[in-house]
Short mmCIF file of C-alpha atoms in Angstrom, two decimals:
data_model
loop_
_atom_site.label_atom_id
_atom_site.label_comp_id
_atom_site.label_asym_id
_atom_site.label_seq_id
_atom_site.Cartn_x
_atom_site.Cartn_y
_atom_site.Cartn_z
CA UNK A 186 82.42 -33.51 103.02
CA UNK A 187 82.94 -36.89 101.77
CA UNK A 188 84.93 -39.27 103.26
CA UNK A 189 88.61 -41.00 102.30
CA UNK A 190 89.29 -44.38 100.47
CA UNK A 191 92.41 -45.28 101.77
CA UNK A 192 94.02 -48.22 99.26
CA UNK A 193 95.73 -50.42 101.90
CA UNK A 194 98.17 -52.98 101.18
CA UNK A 195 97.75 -56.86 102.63
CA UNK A 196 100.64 -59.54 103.11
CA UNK A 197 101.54 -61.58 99.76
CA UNK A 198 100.65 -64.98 101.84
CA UNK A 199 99.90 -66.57 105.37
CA UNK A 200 101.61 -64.43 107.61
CA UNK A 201 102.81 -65.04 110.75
CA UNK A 202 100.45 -64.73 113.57
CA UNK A 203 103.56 -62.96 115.53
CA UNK A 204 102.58 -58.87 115.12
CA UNK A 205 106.42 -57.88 115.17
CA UNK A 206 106.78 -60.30 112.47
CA UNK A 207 103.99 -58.69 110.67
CA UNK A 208 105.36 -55.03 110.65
CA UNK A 209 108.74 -55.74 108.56
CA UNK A 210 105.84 -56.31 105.76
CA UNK A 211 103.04 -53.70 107.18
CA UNK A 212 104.66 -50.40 108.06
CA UNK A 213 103.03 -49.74 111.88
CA UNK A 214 101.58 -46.62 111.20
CA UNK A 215 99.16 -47.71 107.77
CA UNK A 216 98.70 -50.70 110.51
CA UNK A 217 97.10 -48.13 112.80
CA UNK A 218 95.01 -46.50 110.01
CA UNK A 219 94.19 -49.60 109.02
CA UNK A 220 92.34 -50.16 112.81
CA UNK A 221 90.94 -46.87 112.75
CA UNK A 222 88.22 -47.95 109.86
CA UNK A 223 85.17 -49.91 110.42
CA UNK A 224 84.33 -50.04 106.50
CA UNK A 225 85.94 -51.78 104.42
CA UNK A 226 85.92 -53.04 100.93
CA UNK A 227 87.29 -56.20 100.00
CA UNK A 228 87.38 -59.17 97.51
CA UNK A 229 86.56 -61.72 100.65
CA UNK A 230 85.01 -60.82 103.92
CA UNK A 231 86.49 -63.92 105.55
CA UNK A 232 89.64 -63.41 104.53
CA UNK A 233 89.71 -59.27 105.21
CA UNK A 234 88.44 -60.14 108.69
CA UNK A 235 91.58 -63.05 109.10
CA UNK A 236 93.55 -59.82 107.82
CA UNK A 237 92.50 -57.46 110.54
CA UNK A 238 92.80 -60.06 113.34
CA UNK A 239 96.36 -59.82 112.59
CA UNK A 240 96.21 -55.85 112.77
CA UNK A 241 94.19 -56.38 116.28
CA UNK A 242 97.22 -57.40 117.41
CA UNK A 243 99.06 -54.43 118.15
CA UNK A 244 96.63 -51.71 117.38
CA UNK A 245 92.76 -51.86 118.83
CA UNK A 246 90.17 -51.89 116.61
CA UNK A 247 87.56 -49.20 116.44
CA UNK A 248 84.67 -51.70 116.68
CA UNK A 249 85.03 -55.60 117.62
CA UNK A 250 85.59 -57.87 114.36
CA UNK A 251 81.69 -58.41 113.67
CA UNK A 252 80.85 -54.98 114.41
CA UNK A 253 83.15 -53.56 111.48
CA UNK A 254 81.60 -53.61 108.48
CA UNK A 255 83.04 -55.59 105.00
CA UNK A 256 81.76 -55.24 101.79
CA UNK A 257 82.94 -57.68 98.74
CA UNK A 258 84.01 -56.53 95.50
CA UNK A 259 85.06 -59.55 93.46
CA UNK A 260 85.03 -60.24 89.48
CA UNK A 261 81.08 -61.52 90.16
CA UNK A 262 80.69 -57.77 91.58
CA UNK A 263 77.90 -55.97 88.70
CA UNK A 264 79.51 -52.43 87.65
CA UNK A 265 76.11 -51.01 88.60
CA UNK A 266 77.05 -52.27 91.90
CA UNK A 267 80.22 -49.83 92.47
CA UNK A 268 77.97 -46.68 93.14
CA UNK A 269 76.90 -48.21 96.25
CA UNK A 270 79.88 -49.39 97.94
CA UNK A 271 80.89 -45.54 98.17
CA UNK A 272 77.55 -44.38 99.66
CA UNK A 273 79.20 -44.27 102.43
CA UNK A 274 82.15 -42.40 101.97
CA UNK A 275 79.64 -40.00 100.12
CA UNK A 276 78.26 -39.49 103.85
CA UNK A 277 81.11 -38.80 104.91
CA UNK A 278 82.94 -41.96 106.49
CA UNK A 279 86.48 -43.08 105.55
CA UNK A 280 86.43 -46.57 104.36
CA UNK A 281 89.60 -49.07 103.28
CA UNK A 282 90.15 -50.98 100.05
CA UNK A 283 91.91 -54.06 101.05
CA UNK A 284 93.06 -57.05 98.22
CA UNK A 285 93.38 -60.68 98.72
CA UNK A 286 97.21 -59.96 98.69
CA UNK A 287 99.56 -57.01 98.07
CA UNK A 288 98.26 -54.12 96.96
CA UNK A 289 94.61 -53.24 95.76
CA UNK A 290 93.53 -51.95 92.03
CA UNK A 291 96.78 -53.60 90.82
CA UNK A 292 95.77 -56.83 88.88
CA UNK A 293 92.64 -56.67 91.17
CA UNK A 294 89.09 -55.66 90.57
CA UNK A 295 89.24 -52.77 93.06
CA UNK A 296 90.55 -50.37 89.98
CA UNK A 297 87.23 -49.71 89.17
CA UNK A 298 85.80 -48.69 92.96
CA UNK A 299 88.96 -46.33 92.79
CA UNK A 300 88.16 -44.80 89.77
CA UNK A 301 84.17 -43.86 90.30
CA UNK A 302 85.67 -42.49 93.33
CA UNK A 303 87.82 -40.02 91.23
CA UNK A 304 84.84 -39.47 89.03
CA UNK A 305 82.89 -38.84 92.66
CA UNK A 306 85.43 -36.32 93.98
CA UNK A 307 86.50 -38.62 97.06
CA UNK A 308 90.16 -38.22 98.23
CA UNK A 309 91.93 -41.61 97.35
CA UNK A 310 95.38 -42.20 99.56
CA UNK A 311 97.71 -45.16 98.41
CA UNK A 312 98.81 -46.63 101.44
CA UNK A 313 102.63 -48.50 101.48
CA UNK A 314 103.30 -52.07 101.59
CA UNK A 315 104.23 -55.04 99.41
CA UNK A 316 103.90 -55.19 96.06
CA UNK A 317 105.06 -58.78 94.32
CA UNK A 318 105.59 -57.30 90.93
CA UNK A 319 108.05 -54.53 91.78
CA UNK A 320 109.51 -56.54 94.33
CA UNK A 321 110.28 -59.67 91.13
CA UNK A 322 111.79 -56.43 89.35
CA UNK A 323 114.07 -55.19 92.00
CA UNK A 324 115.15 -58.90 92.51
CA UNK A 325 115.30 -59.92 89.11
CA UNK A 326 118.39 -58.30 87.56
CA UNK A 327 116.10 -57.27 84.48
CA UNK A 328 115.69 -53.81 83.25
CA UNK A 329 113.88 -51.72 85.82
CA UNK A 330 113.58 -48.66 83.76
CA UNK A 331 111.40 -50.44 81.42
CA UNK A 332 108.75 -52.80 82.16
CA UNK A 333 105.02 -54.09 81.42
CA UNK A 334 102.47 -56.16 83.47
CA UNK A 335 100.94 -58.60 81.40
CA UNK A 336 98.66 -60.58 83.58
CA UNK A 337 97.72 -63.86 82.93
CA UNK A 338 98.25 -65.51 79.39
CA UNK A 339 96.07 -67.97 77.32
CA UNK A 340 95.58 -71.60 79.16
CA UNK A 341 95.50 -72.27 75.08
CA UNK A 342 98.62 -74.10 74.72
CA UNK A 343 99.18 -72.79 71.15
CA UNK A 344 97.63 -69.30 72.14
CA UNK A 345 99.87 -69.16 75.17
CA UNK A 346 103.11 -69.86 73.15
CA UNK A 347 101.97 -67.44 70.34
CA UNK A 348 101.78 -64.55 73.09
CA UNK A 349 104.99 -65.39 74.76
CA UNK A 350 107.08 -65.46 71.52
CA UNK A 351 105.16 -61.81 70.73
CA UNK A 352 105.87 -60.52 74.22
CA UNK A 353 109.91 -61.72 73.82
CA UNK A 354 109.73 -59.75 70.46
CA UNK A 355 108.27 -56.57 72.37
CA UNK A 356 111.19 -57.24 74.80
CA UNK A 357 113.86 -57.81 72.31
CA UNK A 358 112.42 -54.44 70.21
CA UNK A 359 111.85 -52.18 73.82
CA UNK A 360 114.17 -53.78 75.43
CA UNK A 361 111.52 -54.04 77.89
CA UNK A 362 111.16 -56.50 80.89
CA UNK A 363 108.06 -58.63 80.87
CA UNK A 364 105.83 -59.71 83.60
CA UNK A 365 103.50 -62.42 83.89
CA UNK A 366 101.56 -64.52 86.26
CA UNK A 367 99.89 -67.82 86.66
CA UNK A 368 97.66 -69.60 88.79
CA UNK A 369 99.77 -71.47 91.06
CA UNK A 370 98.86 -74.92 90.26
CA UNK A 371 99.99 -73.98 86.51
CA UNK A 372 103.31 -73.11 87.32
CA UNK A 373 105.12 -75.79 86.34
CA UNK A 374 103.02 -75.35 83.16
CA UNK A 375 104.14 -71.85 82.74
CA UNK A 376 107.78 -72.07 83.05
CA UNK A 377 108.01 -75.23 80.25
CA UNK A 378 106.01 -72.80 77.70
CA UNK A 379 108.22 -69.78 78.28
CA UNK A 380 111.28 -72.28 78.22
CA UNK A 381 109.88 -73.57 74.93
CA UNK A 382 109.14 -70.45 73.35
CA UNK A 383 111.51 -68.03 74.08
CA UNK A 384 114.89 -68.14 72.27
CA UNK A 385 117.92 -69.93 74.34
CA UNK A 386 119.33 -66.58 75.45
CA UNK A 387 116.30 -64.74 76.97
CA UNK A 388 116.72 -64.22 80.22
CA UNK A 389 113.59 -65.99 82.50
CA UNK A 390 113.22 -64.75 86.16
CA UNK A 391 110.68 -67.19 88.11
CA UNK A 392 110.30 -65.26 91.56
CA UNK A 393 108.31 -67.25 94.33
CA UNK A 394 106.39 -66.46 97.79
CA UNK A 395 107.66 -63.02 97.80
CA UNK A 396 108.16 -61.53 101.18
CA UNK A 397 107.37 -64.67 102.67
CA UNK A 398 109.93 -66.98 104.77
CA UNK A 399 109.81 -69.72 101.55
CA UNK A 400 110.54 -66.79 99.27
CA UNK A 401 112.82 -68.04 95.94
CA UNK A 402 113.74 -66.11 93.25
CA UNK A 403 116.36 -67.06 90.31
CA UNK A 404 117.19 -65.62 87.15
CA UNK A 405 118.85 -67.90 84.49
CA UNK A 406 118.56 -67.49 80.64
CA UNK A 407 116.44 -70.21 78.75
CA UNK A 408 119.10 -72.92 77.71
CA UNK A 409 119.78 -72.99 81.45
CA UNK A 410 116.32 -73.21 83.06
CA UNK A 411 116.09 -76.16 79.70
CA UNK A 412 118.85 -78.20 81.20
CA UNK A 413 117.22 -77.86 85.29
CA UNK A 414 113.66 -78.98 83.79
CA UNK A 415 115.11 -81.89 81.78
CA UNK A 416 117.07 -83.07 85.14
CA UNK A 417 114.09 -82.59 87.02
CA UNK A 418 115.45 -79.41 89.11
CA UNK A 419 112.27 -77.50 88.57
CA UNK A 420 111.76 -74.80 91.28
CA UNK A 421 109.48 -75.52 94.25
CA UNK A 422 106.33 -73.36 93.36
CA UNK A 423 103.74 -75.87 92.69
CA UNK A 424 100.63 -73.85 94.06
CA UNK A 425 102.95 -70.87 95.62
CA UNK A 426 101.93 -67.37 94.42
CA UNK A 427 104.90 -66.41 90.93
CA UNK A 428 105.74 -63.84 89.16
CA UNK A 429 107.51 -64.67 86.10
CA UNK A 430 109.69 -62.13 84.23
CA UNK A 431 111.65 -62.25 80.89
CA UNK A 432 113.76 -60.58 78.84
CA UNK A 433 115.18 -60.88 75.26
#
């Protein structure tokens, strides 16, 4: 009997070291799943071990830190490589998907491990925990009945402008909330070409460190967010993690 992948949610930034602190973002008990595997399958090891010294906290670990076991799957991860990353659960042994931040195979390369798994017949159990997207769309004030991920856009400046004015048209025609992101250091970048772009009335949500203690998240329409950027009130998300939402 094979084992289970069990898709488990990280924080959405430097949490604090404080374990009480980290359960109002970790439910306890996919915290003490979490502690019960010593496989794992992650983008970084360092990082996934930093993660489960924060778990260690409250609940014990089944082995010691260098004991458990950490595989990376990254975007320099081969597809012929996914077979063997779920040898083991083939034998039997549960492992745990874990993503840099939030929740894995959502804008992260672990949707391919979890779909040879389906194709392999192992059990695959989504785990709760933070999520920035839906959390921007519960916090945004935009349509929550309707709404696409869109990932990242062109760094193109004319490319980028030509998607956002097609994605405000999809909005306007759907009426359909759009999502985006952006490397941090480009958010300043970001918000002046969906300012520029979109029509004076589109509503722009730019939603920042979410779940975090910095968190910020404001929803103005574009003539608005026009008039903050040319009095140089931009938000403060140089290099913080953003989700940026419209809608026409």
């Amino acid at each position: 009997m094979s084992g289970t992948l069990y898709l488990i949610p990280n924080t959405l930034g430097a949490a604090d070291p404080s374990s009480d602190a980290l359960a109002h973002i970790i439910p306890e008990q996919v915290q003490a799943q979490t502690a019960r595997l010593d496989y794992f399958v992650a983008e970084n090891a360092k990082t996934a071990r930093g993660f489960l010294k924060l778990i260690a906290l409250r609940h014990p670990l089944a082995k010691t830190l260098q004991e458990i076991e950490i595989a990376e799957l990254n975007v320099n991860t081969p597809p012929q490589a996914l077979a063997g990353l779920l040898e083991p659960l083939l034998a039997g042994r549960d492992a745990g998907l874990i993503s840099e931040a939030g929740v894995p195979a959502v804008a992260d390369p672990g949707a391919d491990l979890v779909r040879l798994a389906h194709e392999r017949g192992i059990q695959v159990r989504p785990l709760v925990g933070p999520s920035s997207l839906l959390l921007a769309v519960m916090a945004s004030g935009l349509n929550g009945q309707s709404f696409a991920f869109n990932g990242y856009l062109p760094t193109d400046a004319a490319l980028r402008t030509k998607r956002i004015k097609e994605l405000e048209a999809r909005s306007r025609a759907e009426k359909q909330t759009q999502l985006l992101i952006e490397t941090p250091y480009r958010n300043g970048a970001m918000l002046e070409a969906l300012v520029g772009a979109c029509q004076p009335g589109t509503l722009i949500c730019v939603a920042t460190d979410l779940s975090l203690p910095t968190e910020s998240i404001r929803t103005l329409n574009g003539g608005k967010w026009k008039a903050l950027l040319a009095a140089g009130k931009a938000p403060d998300f140089h290099k913080k993690p953003t989700v940026f939402l419209l809608l026409a």
